[in-house]
Amino acid sequence: MIAMLLLVLAACVEPLQSTVLPVSAAQSSPPRDAAAIATLRAAWREALELDVPSEVLAGGAWIESASDADPELLALFARALASAGLAERADALLGQKSAPPIALARARLALDRDELEGAIRELAPPAGSTETVRFPAVPEAFLLLGRAHARAGDLARAEPLLVEFVSRAPWHVEAPQAWFVLVDAALARGDSSGSASREQSRAQSAEWHAFYRARRVQVRANPSETLPRLGLAQLWLSANELERARAAVESALAIDTRFCRGLELAAEIERRAGCVEDARSRADAALACDSKLVEVHLTLARLARDAGDATTSNVHVARYRELGGKKEL
Amino acid sequence: MRWFPAVTLVVSFVVSLVVLGLLGAGCGSESPATPPPVPPTVAATAAGVAESLERDLIDEAPARGLDYVNRSGTAEKRVILEANGAGVAVLDLGNDGDLDLVFAQGAPTLDFTDLPGLEVFENDGAGRFRRRALGSSYTAMWSTGLAAGDVDGDGDDDLVVGGIMGLCVYLQGTDGALALRNGAIPTELFTIPRAKGRALSWFTSLALFDADRDGRLDLYAGRYLDLDVGAPPRTALGEGALAIPCQWKGHTVFCGPAGLTPQPDIFLRGRGDGTFEDATASALPGHVASFTLGVHAFDADGDLDTDLFVANDTSPNLMLINDGRGVFTDFARAAGVALSSEGRMQAGMGVASADVDRDGKLDFAVTNFSDEPTELFLGAQQGFRRVTNTFGLLRETRSLLSWGVHLADFDGDGWLEMLTANGHVYPQADEPMTGTRYGQPATLWRLGPERRAIRIEPNSERSILHAAIGARGSAIGDVDMDGAVDVVLARIDAPAALGMNRTSSTNTRLALRLLGPTLPTPSAPRTPRDGHGAKAIVVIEVGAAEHALFAESHTSAGFQSSSTPWLHFGLGSARRYEKLIVRWPSGRVDTFEGGDANARIVVREGDGVIERAPFR
């Protein structure tokens, strides 16, 4: 318990550096330390997710001659090559290396070529294994093996793999696609209630990702604007991904320290993270910034409630309602 | 259940008719004494030999007098209006039995001051063309989609034309000229009420078919999106901090369709005299506007009436199932054809149907954007089964942006090929690292019997499969009456191509035209005069080699275009066919004895075979 508290406190005083808002996909030489590698991975991943493989290719020309490149960077670069129509160079880059990201990238290439058996061979567990995939620690392995089976028409095999994938990586950018196949799998089994429930999950996931994509595009197009970053923070908060939400809102506040709605959201993020003092100070700053803010009163009401101060909580709830707030305490 | 719940699954009439035909003692024909040799194409691929057969689609447009040149705005393509190009119709003008051509046409600029008419090319009977004046009675507009059919029931082909601002009907006179039929379409359909004023209709693909089996052709007209031609969005959608740039792979491109307002499609019921009434509300209850690009009318569920597949851009496709009375319900999601295999909305463009796997059920293909496959769906016991990936079509087509599509037996071996007309919408596709190109040649694949798409490479630099020039509309038809279907491509900002089907194979063929009765039958259901919706089975060989080919007469395959209603069967090495069975939309079934291959046959309901002639 104490350890957990310490972790929370640590998270309160030192917000994570943004890995959802990478600064640049360009890197003239191999990144040296873990932080630089993590930043570049995030940047390349985002470039691929937003279908700008040229950013990866332009920013990572060094990788094809590097002897000890990070396997995930190598895999992302190979995916960028394939996406740019340079699949043969991707093949050469990946070779037969056995690291999980490399094998996954090979499986993706196989899927792009409709080599379904090849993708299955790449990701199926070795004979005698009790695992369902070759790399059970990597959620994407479940996705890709499930996808290969589904494309081959074998929904029965695909289904458990994709169930595992969405439970392990619910916010993965390809989660909506996994949910879609799961809906089909339930339909194929005649499970109409299961398909309806999965369809609801698919729709929610798809909507969330559509906003997520749009917000990232807006951030890239208008990097000095705070609103798209606020939107990103709201999305992550709705996903209960507090560290990512905090990183997004802090990036907005770094642009404008008097960004009132950013302060308001930061207060709620800190409250949800258990950082009571930070939450209070951000809420106070938000109200000082703009006295007509609505949601901050709900945050303050909840903080007071959690501190056992019902009177103060009621005051804030009343103000919240007065300003048109509808949510329950 | 992955199918159309309201539809009682009717066992395909094809199966029952084939069985009936086999059992009918009086209908049989002579049996060949020896089994037929394996067609050479099959032998070659079975042996693992790469496709190198002597066949091609040679562009003979200039030599044959086809000098149409498309204009679709500027080459820079800064506005979405400039991207979709024009369609082409293959139809018979003059009722002389050969196929003539009509092209839609755009304008060189977006100021709409120099709007064109249609461009008409008359066939001399040998596949050579000369321009024919449209006549004084026409509507000048930026035209896009065309649909041919006998809308006034007088025994010749007429033409419906869609475009920016309008939809109009041209009726063919006794001299073969197309004349505008004033008042044929309710003009209120040309604009759509919006919160801010009214938006101009932007018609794309059209499909003529008989929805309610009353013998009169009806019309489904697809519409695309609201566009303020005077001030189109150019580099971003939205304003201020939340503006979204219009980009593709990091390049600034024209905006849309995503982020723009889609327009609802319309359904027009034909009165049989060349005029139509708006029946959208009753025929398409609950219709939701989407970015329609392709429309294809065919019997998707095998229940003998005609259904519709609507290919939508950046929105789910529609599979509109007919209740038999001309009321349509969308079952695309239940049928598994609305989205990609992983639930992504695709950029549906063109649609074509035919019996690819020779099981007596219609299958269909839908073309899509680059990085998306041309999808292939096989008719299954219930609904459709997606076979895109098992046929290898993601690998084959993901670098292409495809528009028109046709499923036809180009080489006459009895198995269908798939042809797509291709070309990217963004000139920026030629920038490095996009994985695709702006100009793309047409592409052709064998689809059977291996159940794998095998690309057929061009043998000549004059092939339409070679020239990397983008195309949009496409249509097929046998313009030189040699029995083999040819291809017309309406290329964008470029001369049209006429891909003449040249093959050295000795495969035989049969061309069949199905016509409804000259005088309408007393009560519905009736067959339209031009035979839309009629189906045929050709039984080939007997004994162990016996097989049947199935086809439906429709014209809406492709993109914004209208293909021949003639049915073309490849008989492989057979010298004759053993039986012909026709199912008319009226419900009547006719069975005809076999005959020699390499013939053009015209069959009219009630009159039987009215014309039989050898190929030229």
Short mmCIF file of N, CA and C in Angstrom, two decimals, chain B residues 481-593:
data_model
loop_
_atom_site.label_atom_id
_atom_site.label_comp_id
_atom_site.label_asym_id
_atom_site.label_seq_id
_atom_site.Cartn_x
_atom_site.Cartn_y
_atom_site.Cartn_z
N MET B 481 -17.84 -7.25 -83.52
CA MET B 481 -18.70 -8.41 -83.71
C MET B 481 -17.92 -9.67 -84.09
N ASP B 482 -16.76 -9.82 -83.44
CA ASP B 482 -16.01 -11.06 -83.66
C ASP B 482 -16.27 -12.05 -82.52
N GLY B 483 -17.18 -11.70 -81.64
CA GLY B 483 -17.56 -12.62 -80.56
C GLY B 483 -16.83 -12.36 -79.27
N ALA B 484 -15.75 -11.59 -79.30
CA ALA B 484 -14.95 -11.34 -78.10
C ALA B 484 -15.22 -9.93 -77.59
N VAL B 485 -15.42 -9.83 -76.28
CA VAL B 485 -15.73 -8.51 -75.75
C VAL B 485 -14.51 -7.60 -75.78
N ASP B 486 -14.73 -6.39 -76.20
CA ASP B 486 -13.70 -5.35 -76.23
C ASP B 486 -13.95 -4.38 -75.07
N VAL B 487 -13.00 -3.49 -74.86
CA VAL B 487 -13.07 -2.60 -73.70
C VAL B 487 -12.92 -1.15 -74.15
N VAL B 488 -13.79 -0.30 -73.62
CA VAL B 488 -13.65 1.14 -73.86
C VAL B 488 -13.29 1.79 -72.53
N LEU B 489 -12.24 2.58 -72.54
CA LEU B 489 -11.82 3.29 -71.33
C LEU B 489 -11.99 4.78 -71.53
N ALA B 490 -12.71 5.40 -70.60
CA ALA B 490 -12.79 6.86 -70.60
C ALA B 490 -11.69 7.36 -69.69
N ARG B 491 -10.55 7.62 -70.31
CA ARG B 491 -9.40 8.08 -69.52
C ARG B 491 -9.61 9.53 -69.10
N ILE B 492 -8.95 9.91 -68.05
CA ILE B 492 -9.16 11.26 -67.54
C ILE B 492 -8.14 12.22 -68.15
N ASP B 493 -8.64 13.36 -68.64
CA ASP B 493 -7.79 14.40 -69.27
C ASP B 493 -6.97 13.81 -70.42
N ALA B 494 -7.51 12.83 -71.08
CA ALA B 494 -6.72 12.11 -72.10
C ALA B 494 -7.64 11.48 -73.13
N PRO B 495 -7.07 11.06 -74.25
CA PRO B 495 -7.89 10.36 -75.24
C PRO B 495 -8.43 9.05 -74.71
N ALA B 496 -9.62 8.71 -75.16
CA ALA B 496 -10.20 7.42 -74.78
C ALA B 496 -9.39 6.29 -75.40
N ALA B 497 -9.48 5.13 -74.78
CA ALA B 497 -8.82 3.94 -75.34
C ALA B 497 -9.89 2.94 -75.76
N LEU B 498 -9.60 2.24 -76.84
CA LEU B 498 -10.49 1.17 -77.29
C LEU B 498 -9.66 -0.11 -77.34
N GLY B 499 -9.76 -0.89 -76.31
CA GLY B 499 -8.97 -2.12 -76.21
C GLY B 499 -9.64 -3.24 -76.98
N MET B 500 -9.10 -3.51 -78.18
CA MET B 500 -9.68 -4.57 -79.01
C MET B 500 -9.15 -5.92 -78.53
N ASN B 501 -10.07 -6.81 -78.31
CA ASN B 501 -9.73 -8.11 -77.74
C ASN B 501 -9.07 -8.98 -78.81
N ARG B 502 -7.78 -9.17 -78.65
CA ARG B 502 -7.01 -9.95 -79.64
C ARG B 502 -6.45 -11.18 -78.95
N THR B 503 -6.80 -12.32 -79.45
CA THR B 503 -6.29 -13.54 -78.86
C THR B 503 -6.03 -14.54 -79.97
N SER B 504 -5.01 -15.31 -79.76
CA SER B 504 -4.73 -16.35 -80.76
C SER B 504 -5.32 -17.68 -80.34
N SER B 505 -6.04 -17.67 -79.24
CA SER B 505 -6.59 -18.95 -78.78
C SER B 505 -7.68 -19.42 -79.73
N THR B 506 -7.91 -20.68 -79.72
CA THR B 506 -8.93 -21.25 -80.61
C THR B 506 -10.23 -21.49 -79.86
N ASN B 507 -10.32 -20.89 -78.68
CA ASN B 507 -11.55 -21.06 -77.91
C ASN B 507 -12.76 -20.56 -78.70
N THR B 508 -13.87 -21.21 -78.48
CA THR B 508 -15.09 -20.81 -79.15
C THR B 508 -15.96 -19.99 -78.18
N ARG B 509 -16.94 -19.34 -78.77
CA ARG B 509 -17.75 -18.42 -77.96
C ARG B 509 -19.20 -18.46 -78.41
N LEU B 510 -20.00 -17.84 -77.58
CA LEU B 510 -21.41 -17.65 -77.93
C LEU B 510 -21.82 -16.28 -77.42
N ALA B 511 -22.47 -15.50 -78.28
CA ALA B 511 -22.99 -14.20 -77.86
C ALA B 511 -24.50 -14.25 -77.91
N LEU B 512 -25.11 -13.77 -76.85
CA LEU B 512 -26.55 -13.95 -76.70
C LEU B 512 -27.20 -12.64 -76.31
N ARG B 513 -28.26 -12.29 -77.04
CA ARG B 513 -29.02 -11.09 -76.69
C ARG B 513 -30.43 -11.54 -76.33
N LEU B 514 -30.86 -11.15 -75.17
CA LEU B 514 -32.18 -11.53 -74.68
C LEU B 514 -33.10 -10.31 -74.72
N LEU B 515 -34.23 -10.45 -75.37
CA LEU B 515 -35.16 -9.32 -75.50
C LEU B 515 -36.53 -9.69 -74.95
N GLY B 516 -37.17 -8.71 -74.35
CA GLY B 516 -38.54 -8.92 -73.90
C GLY B 516 -39.50 -8.87 -75.07
N PRO B 517 -40.74 -9.20 -74.82
CA PRO B 517 -41.71 -9.25 -75.92
C PRO B 517 -41.96 -7.87 -76.52
N THR B 518 -42.29 -7.88 -77.81
CA THR B 518 -42.56 -6.62 -78.50
C THR B 518 -43.80 -5.95 -77.91
N LEU B 519 -44.80 -6.74 -77.66
CA LEU B 519 -46.00 -6.21 -77.04
C LEU B 519 -46.04 -6.69 -75.59
N PRO B 520 -46.31 -5.81 -74.66
CA PRO B 520 -46.29 -6.23 -73.26
C PRO B 520 -47.34 -7.29 -72.97
N THR B 521 -46.96 -8.22 -72.13
CA THR B 521 -47.91 -9.25 -71.72
C THR B 521 -49.01 -8.60 -70.90
N PRO B 522 -50.20 -9.22 -70.85
CA PRO B 522 -51.35 -8.55 -70.23
C PRO B 522 -51.13 -8.17 -68.77
N SER B 523 -50.42 -8.99 -68.04
CA SER B 523 -50.30 -8.67 -66.61
C SER B 523 -48.86 -8.86 -66.17
N ALA B 524 -48.53 -8.15 -65.10
CA ALA B 524 -47.19 -8.27 -64.53
C ALA B 524 -47.07 -9.62 -63.82
N PRO B 525 -45.88 -10.16 -63.60
CA PRO B 525 -44.61 -9.56 -63.99
C PRO B 525 -44.33 -9.66 -65.49
N ARG B 526 -43.63 -8.63 -65.95
CA ARG B 526 -43.30 -8.56 -67.37
C ARG B 526 -41.79 -8.40 -67.54
N THR B 527 -41.34 -8.80 -68.69
CA THR B 527 -39.93 -8.59 -69.04
C THR B 527 -39.80 -7.25 -69.76
N PRO B 528 -38.85 -6.43 -69.38
CA PRO B 528 -38.64 -5.18 -70.13
C PRO B 528 -38.32 -5.48 -71.59
N ARG B 529 -38.68 -4.59 -72.43
CA ARG B 529 -38.49 -4.79 -73.87
C ARG B 529 -37.02 -5.10 -74.19
N ASP B 530 -36.10 -4.47 -73.46
CA ASP B 530 -34.68 -4.67 -73.78
C ASP B 530 -34.07 -5.84 -73.00
N GLY B 531 -34.88 -6.56 -72.28
CA GLY B 531 -34.40 -7.80 -71.64
C GLY B 531 -33.62 -7.60 -70.35
N HIS B 532 -33.59 -6.39 -69.82
CA HIS B 532 -32.88 -6.18 -68.55
C HIS B 532 -33.36 -7.18 -67.51
N GLY B 533 -32.43 -7.84 -66.88
CA GLY B 533 -32.76 -8.78 -65.80
C GLY B 533 -32.96 -10.21 -66.25
N ALA B 534 -32.98 -10.47 -67.57
CA ALA B 534 -33.12 -11.84 -68.04
C ALA B 534 -31.85 -12.64 -67.76
N LYS B 535 -32.01 -13.93 -67.52
CA LYS B 535 -30.85 -14.76 -67.18
C LYS B 535 -30.78 -15.94 -68.15
N ALA B 536 -29.57 -16.38 -68.36
CA ALA B 536 -29.39 -17.51 -69.29
C ALA B 536 -28.39 -18.50 -68.74
N ILE B 537 -28.65 -19.75 -69.07
CA ILE B 537 -27.69 -20.81 -68.79
C ILE B 537 -27.34 -21.46 -70.11
N VAL B 538 -26.08 -21.60 -70.34
CA VAL B 538 -25.64 -22.34 -71.52
C VAL B 538 -25.00 -23.63 -71.02
N VAL B 539 -25.56 -24.74 -71.46
CA VAL B 539 -25.01 -26.04 -71.07
C VAL B 539 -24.03 -26.48 -72.14
N ILE B 540 -22.85 -26.85 -71.68
CA ILE B 540 -21.77 -27.19 -72.61
C ILE B 540 -21.31 -28.61 -72.34
N GLU B 541 -21.07 -29.33 -73.40
CA GLU B 541 -20.62 -30.72 -73.30
C GLU B 541 -21.70 -31.58 -72.64
N VAL B 542 -21.44 -32.82 -72.60
CA VAL B 542 -22.29 -33.76 -71.87
C VAL B 542 -21.36 -34.75 -71.18
N GLY B 543 -21.92 -35.56 -70.37
CA GLY B 543 -21.11 -36.56 -69.68
C GLY B 543 -20.22 -35.91 -68.65
N ALA B 544 -19.03 -36.46 -68.47
CA ALA B 544 -18.15 -36.02 -67.40
C ALA B 544 -17.72 -34.57 -67.55
N ALA B 545 -17.62 -34.10 -68.78
CA ALA B 545 -17.14 -32.74 -69.00
C ALA B 545 -18.27 -31.72 -69.00
N GLU B 546 -19.48 -32.19 -68.74
CA GLU B 546 -20.60 -31.27 -68.80
C GLU B 546 -20.46 -30.16 -67.76
N HIS B 547 -20.72 -28.96 -68.20
CA HIS B 547 -20.80 -27.85 -67.26
C HIS B 547 -21.71 -26.79 -67.85
N ALA B 548 -22.12 -25.90 -66.99
CA ALA B 548 -23.04 -24.85 -67.42
C ALA B 548 -22.46 -23.50 -67.07
N LEU B 549 -22.76 -22.53 -67.91
CA LEU B 549 -22.35 -21.15 -67.65
C LEU B 549 -23.61 -20.31 -67.45
N PHE B 550 -23.53 -19.43 -66.52
CA PHE B 550 -24.70 -18.66 -66.12
C PHE B 550 -24.39 -17.17 -66.25
N ALA B 551 -25.34 -16.40 -66.76
CA ALA B 551 -25.13 -14.96 -66.86
C ALA B 551 -26.46 -14.24 -66.80
N GLU B 552 -26.38 -12.99 -66.42
CA GLU B 552 -27.57 -12.15 -66.30
C GLU B 552 -27.39 -10.93 -67.18
N SER B 553 -28.47 -10.50 -67.80
CA SER B 553 -28.38 -9.32 -68.67
C SER B 553 -28.56 -8.06 -67.84
N HIS B 554 -27.48 -7.29 -67.75
CA HIS B 554 -27.56 -6.00 -67.09
C HIS B 554 -26.50 -5.10 -67.73
N THR B 555 -26.59 -3.83 -67.48
CA THR B 555 -25.70 -2.90 -68.18
C THR B 555 -24.90 -2.00 -67.24
N SER B 556 -25.12 -2.10 -65.95
CA SER B 556 -24.60 -1.09 -65.04
C SER B 556 -23.23 -1.40 -64.46
N ALA B 557 -22.56 -2.45 -64.94
CA ALA B 557 -21.23 -2.74 -64.41
C ALA B 557 -20.26 -1.64 -64.81
N GLY B 558 -19.24 -1.47 -63.98
CA GLY B 558 -18.22 -0.48 -64.30
C GLY B 558 -18.33 0.70 -63.36
N PHE B 559 -18.01 1.87 -63.86
CA PHE B 559 -18.10 3.09 -63.07
C PHE B 559 -18.64 4.20 -63.97
N GLN B 560 -19.75 4.77 -63.59
CA GLN B 560 -20.38 5.86 -64.32
C GLN B 560 -20.64 5.47 -65.78
N SER B 561 -20.75 4.19 -66.05
CA SER B 561 -20.78 3.73 -67.44
C SER B 561 -21.85 2.69 -67.66
N SER B 562 -22.04 2.35 -68.91
CA SER B 562 -23.07 1.41 -69.29
C SER B 562 -22.49 0.45 -70.33
N SER B 563 -22.50 -0.82 -70.00
CA SER B 563 -21.91 -1.82 -70.89
C SER B 563 -22.98 -2.51 -71.72
N THR B 564 -22.52 -3.37 -72.61
CA THR B 564 -23.44 -4.06 -73.50
C THR B 564 -24.39 -4.98 -72.74
N PRO B 565 -25.64 -5.06 -73.19
CA PRO B 565 -26.54 -6.06 -72.59
C PRO B 565 -26.33 -7.46 -73.18
N TRP B 566 -25.52 -7.56 -74.22
CA TRP B 566 -25.23 -8.88 -74.78
C TRP B 566 -24.50 -9.74 -73.74
N LEU B 567 -24.84 -11.01 -73.72
CA LEU B 567 -24.15 -11.96 -72.84
C LEU B 567 -23.11 -12.70 -73.67
N HIS B 568 -21.91 -12.76 -73.15
CA HIS B 568 -20.82 -13.41 -73.89
C HIS B 568 -20.31 -14.61 -73.10
N PHE B 569 -20.42 -15.76 -73.72
CA PHE B 569 -19.99 -17.00 -73.07
C PHE B 569 -18.77 -17.55 -73.79
N GLY B 570 -17.79 -17.96 -73.02
CA GLY B 570 -16.65 -18.66 -73.60
C GLY B 570 -16.88 -20.16 -73.49
N LEU B 571 -16.78 -20.83 -74.61
CA LEU B 571 -17.09 -22.25 -74.62
C LEU B 571 -15.84 -23.12 -74.61
N GLY B 572 -14.67 -22.50 -74.48
CA GLY B 572 -13.44 -23.29 -74.48
C GLY B 572 -13.23 -23.98 -75.80
N SER B 573 -13.00 -25.28 -75.75
CA SER B 573 -12.74 -26.01 -76.99
C SER B 573 -14.00 -26.62 -77.60
N ALA B 574 -15.14 -26.39 -76.93
CA ALA B 574 -16.37 -27.00 -77.44
C ALA B 574 -16.75 -26.39 -78.79
N ARG B 575 -17.21 -27.21 -79.68
CA ARG B 575 -17.62 -26.73 -81.00
C ARG B 575 -19.09 -26.35 -81.01
N ARG B 576 -19.78 -26.76 -79.99
CA ARG B 576 -21.20 -26.45 -79.92
C ARG B 576 -21.61 -26.35 -78.46
N TYR B 577 -22.74 -25.78 -78.24
CA TYR B 577 -23.34 -25.82 -76.90
C TYR B 577 -24.51 -26.77 -76.96
N GLU B 578 -24.84 -27.35 -75.83
CA GLU B 578 -25.83 -28.43 -75.84
C GLU B 578 -27.24 -27.95 -75.53
N LYS B 579 -27.31 -26.85 -74.82
CA LYS B 579 -28.64 -26.41 -74.44
C LYS B 579 -28.57 -24.95 -74.00
N LEU B 580 -29.65 -24.24 -74.21
CA LEU B 580 -29.76 -22.86 -73.73
C LEU B 580 -31.07 -22.73 -72.94
N ILE B 581 -30.95 -22.26 -71.75
CA ILE B 581 -32.13 -22.08 -70.89
C ILE B 581 -32.21 -20.60 -70.53
N VAL B 582 -33.37 -20.03 -70.73
CA VAL B 582 -33.55 -18.60 -70.42
C VAL B 582 -34.64 -18.44 -69.38
N ARG B 583 -34.32 -17.68 -68.36
CA ARG B 583 -35.33 -17.33 -67.37
C ARG B 583 -35.62 -15.85 -67.54
N TRP B 584 -36.86 -15.56 -67.91
CA TRP B 584 -37.25 -14.17 -68.15
C TRP B 584 -37.75 -13.54 -66.85
N PRO B 585 -37.61 -12.24 -66.72
CA PRO B 585 -38.15 -11.58 -65.54
C PRO B 585 -39.65 -11.79 -65.36
N SER B 586 -40.34 -12.10 -66.44
CA SER B 586 -41.78 -12.37 -66.33
C SER B 586 -42.05 -13.65 -65.55
N GLY B 587 -41.03 -14.46 -65.39
CA GLY B 587 -41.19 -15.75 -64.73
C GLY B 587 -41.17 -16.92 -65.71
N ARG B 588 -41.32 -16.60 -66.98
CA ARG B 588 -41.33 -17.65 -67.99
C ARG B 588 -39.92 -18.23 -68.14
N VAL B 589 -39.88 -19.54 -68.37
CA VAL B 589 -38.60 -20.21 -68.63
C VAL B 589 -38.68 -20.87 -70.01
N ASP B 590 -37.69 -20.60 -70.83
CA ASP B 590 -37.63 -21.22 -72.15
C ASP B 590 -36.37 -22.06 -72.25
N THR B 591 -36.52 -23.21 -72.84
CA THR B 591 -35.36 -24.07 -73.07
C THR B 591 -35.20 -24.28 -74.57
N PHE B 592 -34.00 -24.09 -75.04
CA PHE B 592 -33.73 -24.21 -76.47
C PHE B 592 -32.67 -25.27 -76.70
N GLU B 593 -32.82 -25.96 -77.78
CA GLU B 593 -31.81 -26.96 -78.12
C GLU B 593 -30.50 -26.29 -78.46
#
